[in-house]
Coordinates of C-alpha atoms in Angstrom, one line a residue:
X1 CA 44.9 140.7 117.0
X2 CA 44.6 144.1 115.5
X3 CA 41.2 145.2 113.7
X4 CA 43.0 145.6 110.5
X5 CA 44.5 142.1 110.9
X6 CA 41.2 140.7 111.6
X7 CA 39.5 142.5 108.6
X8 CA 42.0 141.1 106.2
X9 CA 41.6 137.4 107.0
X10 CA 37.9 137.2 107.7
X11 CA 35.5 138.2 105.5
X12 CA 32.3 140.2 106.8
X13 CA 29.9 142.3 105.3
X14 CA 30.5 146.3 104.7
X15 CA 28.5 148.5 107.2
X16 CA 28.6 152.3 107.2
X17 CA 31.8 153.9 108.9
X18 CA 31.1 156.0 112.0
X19 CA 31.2 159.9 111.0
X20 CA 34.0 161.1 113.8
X21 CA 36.4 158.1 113.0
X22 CA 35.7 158.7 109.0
X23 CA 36.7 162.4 109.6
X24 CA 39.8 161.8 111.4
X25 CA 41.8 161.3 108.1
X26 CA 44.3 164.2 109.7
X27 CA 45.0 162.2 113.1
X28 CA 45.6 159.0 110.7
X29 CA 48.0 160.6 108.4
X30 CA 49.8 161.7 111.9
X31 CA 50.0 158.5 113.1
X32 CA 51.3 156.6 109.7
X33 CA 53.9 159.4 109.1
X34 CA 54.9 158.6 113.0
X35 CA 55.4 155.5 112.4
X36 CA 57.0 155.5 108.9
X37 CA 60.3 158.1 107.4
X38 CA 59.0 161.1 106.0
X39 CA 57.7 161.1 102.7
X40 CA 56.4 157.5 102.8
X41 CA 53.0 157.8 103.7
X42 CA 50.9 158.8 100.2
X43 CA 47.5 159.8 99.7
X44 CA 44.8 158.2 101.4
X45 CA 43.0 155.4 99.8
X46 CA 40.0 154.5 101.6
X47 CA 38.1 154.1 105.2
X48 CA 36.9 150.9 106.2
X49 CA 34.2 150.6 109.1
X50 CA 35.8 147.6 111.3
X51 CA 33.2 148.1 113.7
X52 CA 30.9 150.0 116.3
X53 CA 32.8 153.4 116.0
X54 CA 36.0 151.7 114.6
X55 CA 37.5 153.0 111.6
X56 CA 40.8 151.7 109.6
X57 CA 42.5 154.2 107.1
X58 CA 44.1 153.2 104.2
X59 CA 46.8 155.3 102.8
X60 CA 49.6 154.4 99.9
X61 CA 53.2 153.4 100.9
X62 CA 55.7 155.3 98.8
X63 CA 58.2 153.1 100.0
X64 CA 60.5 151.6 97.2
X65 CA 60.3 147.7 97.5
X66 CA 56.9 147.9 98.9
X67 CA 54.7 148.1 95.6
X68 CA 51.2 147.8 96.6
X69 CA 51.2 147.8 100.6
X70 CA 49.3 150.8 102.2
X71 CA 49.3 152.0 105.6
X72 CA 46.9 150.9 108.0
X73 CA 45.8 153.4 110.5
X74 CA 43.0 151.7 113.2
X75 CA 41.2 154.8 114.8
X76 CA 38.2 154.6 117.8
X77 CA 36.0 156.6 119.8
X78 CA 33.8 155.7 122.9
X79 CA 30.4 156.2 123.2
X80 CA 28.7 159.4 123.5
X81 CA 32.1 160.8 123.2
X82 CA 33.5 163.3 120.6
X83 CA 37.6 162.5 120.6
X84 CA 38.6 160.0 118.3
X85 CA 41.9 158.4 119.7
X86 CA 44.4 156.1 117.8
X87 CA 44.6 152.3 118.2
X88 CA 47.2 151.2 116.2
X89 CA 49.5 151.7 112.7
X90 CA 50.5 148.9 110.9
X91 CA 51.9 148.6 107.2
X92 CA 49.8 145.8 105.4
X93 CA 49.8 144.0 102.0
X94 CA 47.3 145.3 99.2
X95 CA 46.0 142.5 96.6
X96 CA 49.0 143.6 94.0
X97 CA 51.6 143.5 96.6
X98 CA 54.5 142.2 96.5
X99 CA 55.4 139.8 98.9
X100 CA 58.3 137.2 99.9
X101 CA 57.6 133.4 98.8
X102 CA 56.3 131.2 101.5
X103 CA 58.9 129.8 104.4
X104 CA 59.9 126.2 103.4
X105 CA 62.2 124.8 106.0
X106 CA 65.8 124.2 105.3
X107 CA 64.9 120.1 105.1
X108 CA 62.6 120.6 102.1
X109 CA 64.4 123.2 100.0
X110 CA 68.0 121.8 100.7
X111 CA 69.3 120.8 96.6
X112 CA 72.5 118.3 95.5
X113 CA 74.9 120.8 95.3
X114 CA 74.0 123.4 98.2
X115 CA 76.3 121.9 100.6
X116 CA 79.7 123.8 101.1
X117 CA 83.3 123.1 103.0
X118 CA 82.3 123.4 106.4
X119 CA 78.5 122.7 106.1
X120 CA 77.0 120.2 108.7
X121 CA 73.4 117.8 107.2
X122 CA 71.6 116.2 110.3
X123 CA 70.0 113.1 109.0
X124 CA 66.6 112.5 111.4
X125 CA 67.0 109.7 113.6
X126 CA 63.6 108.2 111.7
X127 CA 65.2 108.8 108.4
X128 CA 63.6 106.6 105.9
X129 CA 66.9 106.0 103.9
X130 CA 68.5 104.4 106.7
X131 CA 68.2 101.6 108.9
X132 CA 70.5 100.4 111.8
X133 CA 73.9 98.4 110.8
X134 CA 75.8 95.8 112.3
X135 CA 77.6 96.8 115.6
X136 CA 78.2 93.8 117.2
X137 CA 75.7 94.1 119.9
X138 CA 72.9 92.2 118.2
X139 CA 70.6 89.1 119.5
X140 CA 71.9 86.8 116.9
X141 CA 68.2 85.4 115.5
X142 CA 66.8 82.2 117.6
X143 CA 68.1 79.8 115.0
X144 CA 71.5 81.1 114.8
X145 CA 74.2 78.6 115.9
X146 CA 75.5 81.3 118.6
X147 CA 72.3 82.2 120.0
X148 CA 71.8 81.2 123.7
X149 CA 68.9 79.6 122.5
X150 CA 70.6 76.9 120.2
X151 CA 73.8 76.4 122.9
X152 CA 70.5 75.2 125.5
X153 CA 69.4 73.1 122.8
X154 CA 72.8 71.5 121.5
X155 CA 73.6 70.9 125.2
X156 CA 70.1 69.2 125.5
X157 CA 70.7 67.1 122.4
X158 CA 74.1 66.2 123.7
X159 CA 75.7 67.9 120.4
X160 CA 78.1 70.7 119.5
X161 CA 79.0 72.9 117.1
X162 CA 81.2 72.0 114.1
X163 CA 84.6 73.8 114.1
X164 CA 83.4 75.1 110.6
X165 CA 80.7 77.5 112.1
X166 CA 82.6 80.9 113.2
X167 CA 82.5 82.5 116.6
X168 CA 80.4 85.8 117.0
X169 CA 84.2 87.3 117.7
X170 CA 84.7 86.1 114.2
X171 CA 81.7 87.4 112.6
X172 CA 82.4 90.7 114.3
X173 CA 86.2 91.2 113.4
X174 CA 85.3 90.1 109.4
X175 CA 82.5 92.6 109.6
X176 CA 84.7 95.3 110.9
X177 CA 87.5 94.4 108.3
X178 CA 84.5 95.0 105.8
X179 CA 83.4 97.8 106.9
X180 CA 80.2 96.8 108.0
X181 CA 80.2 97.9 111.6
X182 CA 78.6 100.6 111.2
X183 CA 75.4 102.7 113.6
X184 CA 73.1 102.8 110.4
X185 CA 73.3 101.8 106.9
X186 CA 70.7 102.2 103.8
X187 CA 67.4 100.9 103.7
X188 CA 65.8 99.4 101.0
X189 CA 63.9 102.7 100.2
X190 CA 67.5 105.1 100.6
X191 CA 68.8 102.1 97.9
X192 CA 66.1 102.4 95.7
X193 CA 65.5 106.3 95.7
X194 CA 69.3 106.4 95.1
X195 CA 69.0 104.3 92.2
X196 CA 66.4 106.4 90.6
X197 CA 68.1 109.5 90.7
X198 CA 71.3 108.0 89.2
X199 CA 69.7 106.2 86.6
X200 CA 67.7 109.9 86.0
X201 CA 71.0 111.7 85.6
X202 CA 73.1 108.7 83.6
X203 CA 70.5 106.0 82.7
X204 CA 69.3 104.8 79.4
X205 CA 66.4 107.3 78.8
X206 CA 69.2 110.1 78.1
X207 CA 70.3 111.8 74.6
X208 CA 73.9 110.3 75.8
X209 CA 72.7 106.7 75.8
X210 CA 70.3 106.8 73.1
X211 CA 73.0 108.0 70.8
X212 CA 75.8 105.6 72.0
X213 CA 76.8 102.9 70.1
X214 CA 76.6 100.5 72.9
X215 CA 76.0 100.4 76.7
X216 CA 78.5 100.5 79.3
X217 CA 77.6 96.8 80.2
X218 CA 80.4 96.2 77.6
X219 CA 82.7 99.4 78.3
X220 CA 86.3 98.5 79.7
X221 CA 86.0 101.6 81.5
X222 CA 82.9 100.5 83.9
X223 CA 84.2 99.7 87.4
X224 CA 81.9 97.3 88.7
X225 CA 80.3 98.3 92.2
X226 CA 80.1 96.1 95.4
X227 CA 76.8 94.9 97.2
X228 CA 73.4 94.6 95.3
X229 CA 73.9 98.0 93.4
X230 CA 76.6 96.3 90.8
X231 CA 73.2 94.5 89.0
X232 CA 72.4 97.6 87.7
X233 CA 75.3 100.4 88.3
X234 CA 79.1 101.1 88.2
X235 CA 81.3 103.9 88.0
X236 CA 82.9 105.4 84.7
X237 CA 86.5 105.7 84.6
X238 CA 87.0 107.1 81.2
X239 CA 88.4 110.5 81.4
X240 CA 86.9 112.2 78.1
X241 CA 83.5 110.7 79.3
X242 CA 81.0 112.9 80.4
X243 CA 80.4 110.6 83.5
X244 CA 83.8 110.9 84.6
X245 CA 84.1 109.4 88.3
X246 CA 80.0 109.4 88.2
X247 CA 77.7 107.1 89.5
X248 CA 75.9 105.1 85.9
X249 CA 73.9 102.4 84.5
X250 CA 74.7 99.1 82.9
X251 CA 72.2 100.5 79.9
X252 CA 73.7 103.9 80.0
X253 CA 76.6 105.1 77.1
X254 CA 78.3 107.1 75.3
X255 CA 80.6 107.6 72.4
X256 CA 83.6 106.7 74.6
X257 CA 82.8 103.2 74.4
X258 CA 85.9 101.1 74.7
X259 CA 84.8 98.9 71.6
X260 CA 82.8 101.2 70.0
X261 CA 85.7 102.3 67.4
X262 CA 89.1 100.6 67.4
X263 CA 91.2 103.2 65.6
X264 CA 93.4 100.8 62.2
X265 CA 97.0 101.2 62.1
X266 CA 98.3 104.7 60.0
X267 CA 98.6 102.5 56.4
X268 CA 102.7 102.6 55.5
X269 CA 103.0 103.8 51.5
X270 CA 105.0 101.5 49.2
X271 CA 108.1 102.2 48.0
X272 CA 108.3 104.6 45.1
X273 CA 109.2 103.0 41.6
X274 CA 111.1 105.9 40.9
X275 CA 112.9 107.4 43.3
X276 CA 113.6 111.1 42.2
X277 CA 115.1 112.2 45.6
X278 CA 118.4 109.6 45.8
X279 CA 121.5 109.5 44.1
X280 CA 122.4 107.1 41.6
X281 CA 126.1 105.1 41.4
X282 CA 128.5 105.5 38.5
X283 CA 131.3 103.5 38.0
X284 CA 134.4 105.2 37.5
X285 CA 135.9 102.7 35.0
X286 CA 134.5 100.1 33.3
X287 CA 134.0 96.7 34.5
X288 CA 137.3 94.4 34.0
X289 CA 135.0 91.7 32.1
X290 CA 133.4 93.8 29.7
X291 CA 136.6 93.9 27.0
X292 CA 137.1 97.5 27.0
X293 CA 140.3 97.7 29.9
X294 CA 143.5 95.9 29.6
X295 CA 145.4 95.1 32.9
X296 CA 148.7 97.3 33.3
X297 CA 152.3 95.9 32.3
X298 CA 154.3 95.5 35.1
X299 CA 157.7 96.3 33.1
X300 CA 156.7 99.9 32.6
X301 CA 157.4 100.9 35.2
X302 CA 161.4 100.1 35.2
X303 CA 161.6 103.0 32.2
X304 CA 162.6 105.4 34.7
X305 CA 159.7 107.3 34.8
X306 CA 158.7 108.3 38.7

């Protein structure tokens, strides 16, 4: 480890800096401009005594990006002896540096949403949100009517098995058809932690559900959910919905509720009392009962008139 690595992680009272070493400002500003493209390396800053005739020299970094680092310039001399020689140049942080956040490993600072086409997410095999599944290759428990155990002891008692209890073949092929066969499935921790952060995102502590006029318990548009989850979840099929295909709680809503409005039929307006738009009949002649026609003679018409 360097001396100017060493002085900047332990902390060590100041002693005076050898004379030679202090004086070598020239050699430093060699070294650091050696080291770094020209015009980076400043003025010089300071010279810190690391030890018997060991000297660090500080001088500004004129580097853009690199707002308060200096360069570090580590110089020595041996005993009794006049040359100062060079140990080392490295570029180091000042206090108002500016510096890169601290590593956090992919695990930790992975987010919902940072996963892309094409991505790969290892799970650890000691993954707390899983546990192992049904795959057919369990010891069926002690008391389980296909255990080897309770075969001994039917065959002791002089007993079988009811045609009513299935075959492990059975269980196996329903739990495949189920789609239970699986290596691992979720823990009661990967439930729970799952249920918190949907019920955080749709749930009924949200603006949504506080202002809806009734929960999605109710809502025609909940799609019930299989296993223990549907207590307390489903998943929103209402298309102007803001949980849309999402994940939500029986206590969560919104103003699509299914019953929350039913929209009246358009009212139909009564006929108008005075219909200004049709046309009104006219006889041409008058009616034959009111007196006012007679009924033609027949004999006029043999006066020769065509």
């Amino acid at each position: 480890m360097s001396a100017a690595t060493t002085r900047s992680r332990t902390a060590r009272t100041p002693r005076t800096p050898d004379r030679l070493c202090a004086e070598a400002v020239d050699l430093a500003r060699a070294a650091a401009q050696e080291a770094a493209a020209p015009g980076i390396v400043g003025a010089h800053v300071e010279a810190v005594a690391e030890g018997d005739r060991v000297v660090t020299h500080f001088f500004e970094c004129e580097e853009p990006g690199y707002r308060g680092w200096r360069w570090a310039v580590t110089v020595t001399r041996a005993s009794r002896a006049k040359n100062v020689t060079l140990v080392e140049t490295v570029l180091l942080p000042g206090s108002d540096a500016l510096l890169a956040p601290e590593w956090v490993p992919w695990s930790e600072r992975l987010r919902p949403g940072d996963m892309g086409p094409g991505d790969l997410l290892p799970t650890e095999q000691d993954d707390l949100r899983l546990e192992p599944g049904y795959t057919g290759e369990d010891t069926p428990p002690p008391n389980s009517a296909v255990s080897e155990e309770m075969a001994d002891h039917l065959d002791a008692e002089d007993a079988e098995i009811v045609s009513r209890t299935p075959s492990r073949g059975a269980i196996a092929s329903v739990a495949e058809e189920l789609g239970m066969r699986r290596a691992r499935v979720l823990s009661r921790y990967g439930l729970h932690v799952a249920a918190d952060r949907w019920d955080e995102s749709f749930g009924a502590k949200t603006p949504m559900a506080q202002a809806a006029p009734a929960s999605c318990e109710s809502c025609a548009f909940l799609v019930p959910l299989a296993g223990s989850l549907k207590q307390a979840f489903g998943v929103c099929a209402n298309e102007f919905s803001p949980a849309d295909g999402r994940v939500v709680s029986l206590a969560y809503g919104c103003g699509g509720h299914s019953e929350a409005a039913v929209m009246p039929k358009p009212p139909r307006p009564a006929p108008p009392v005075l219909d200004s738009m049709g046309a009104d009949e006219f006889p041409l002649r008058p009616a034959k009962d009111s007196g006012s026609t007679t009924e033609p003679d027949g004999t006029s018409e043999d006066l020769g008139h065509s």
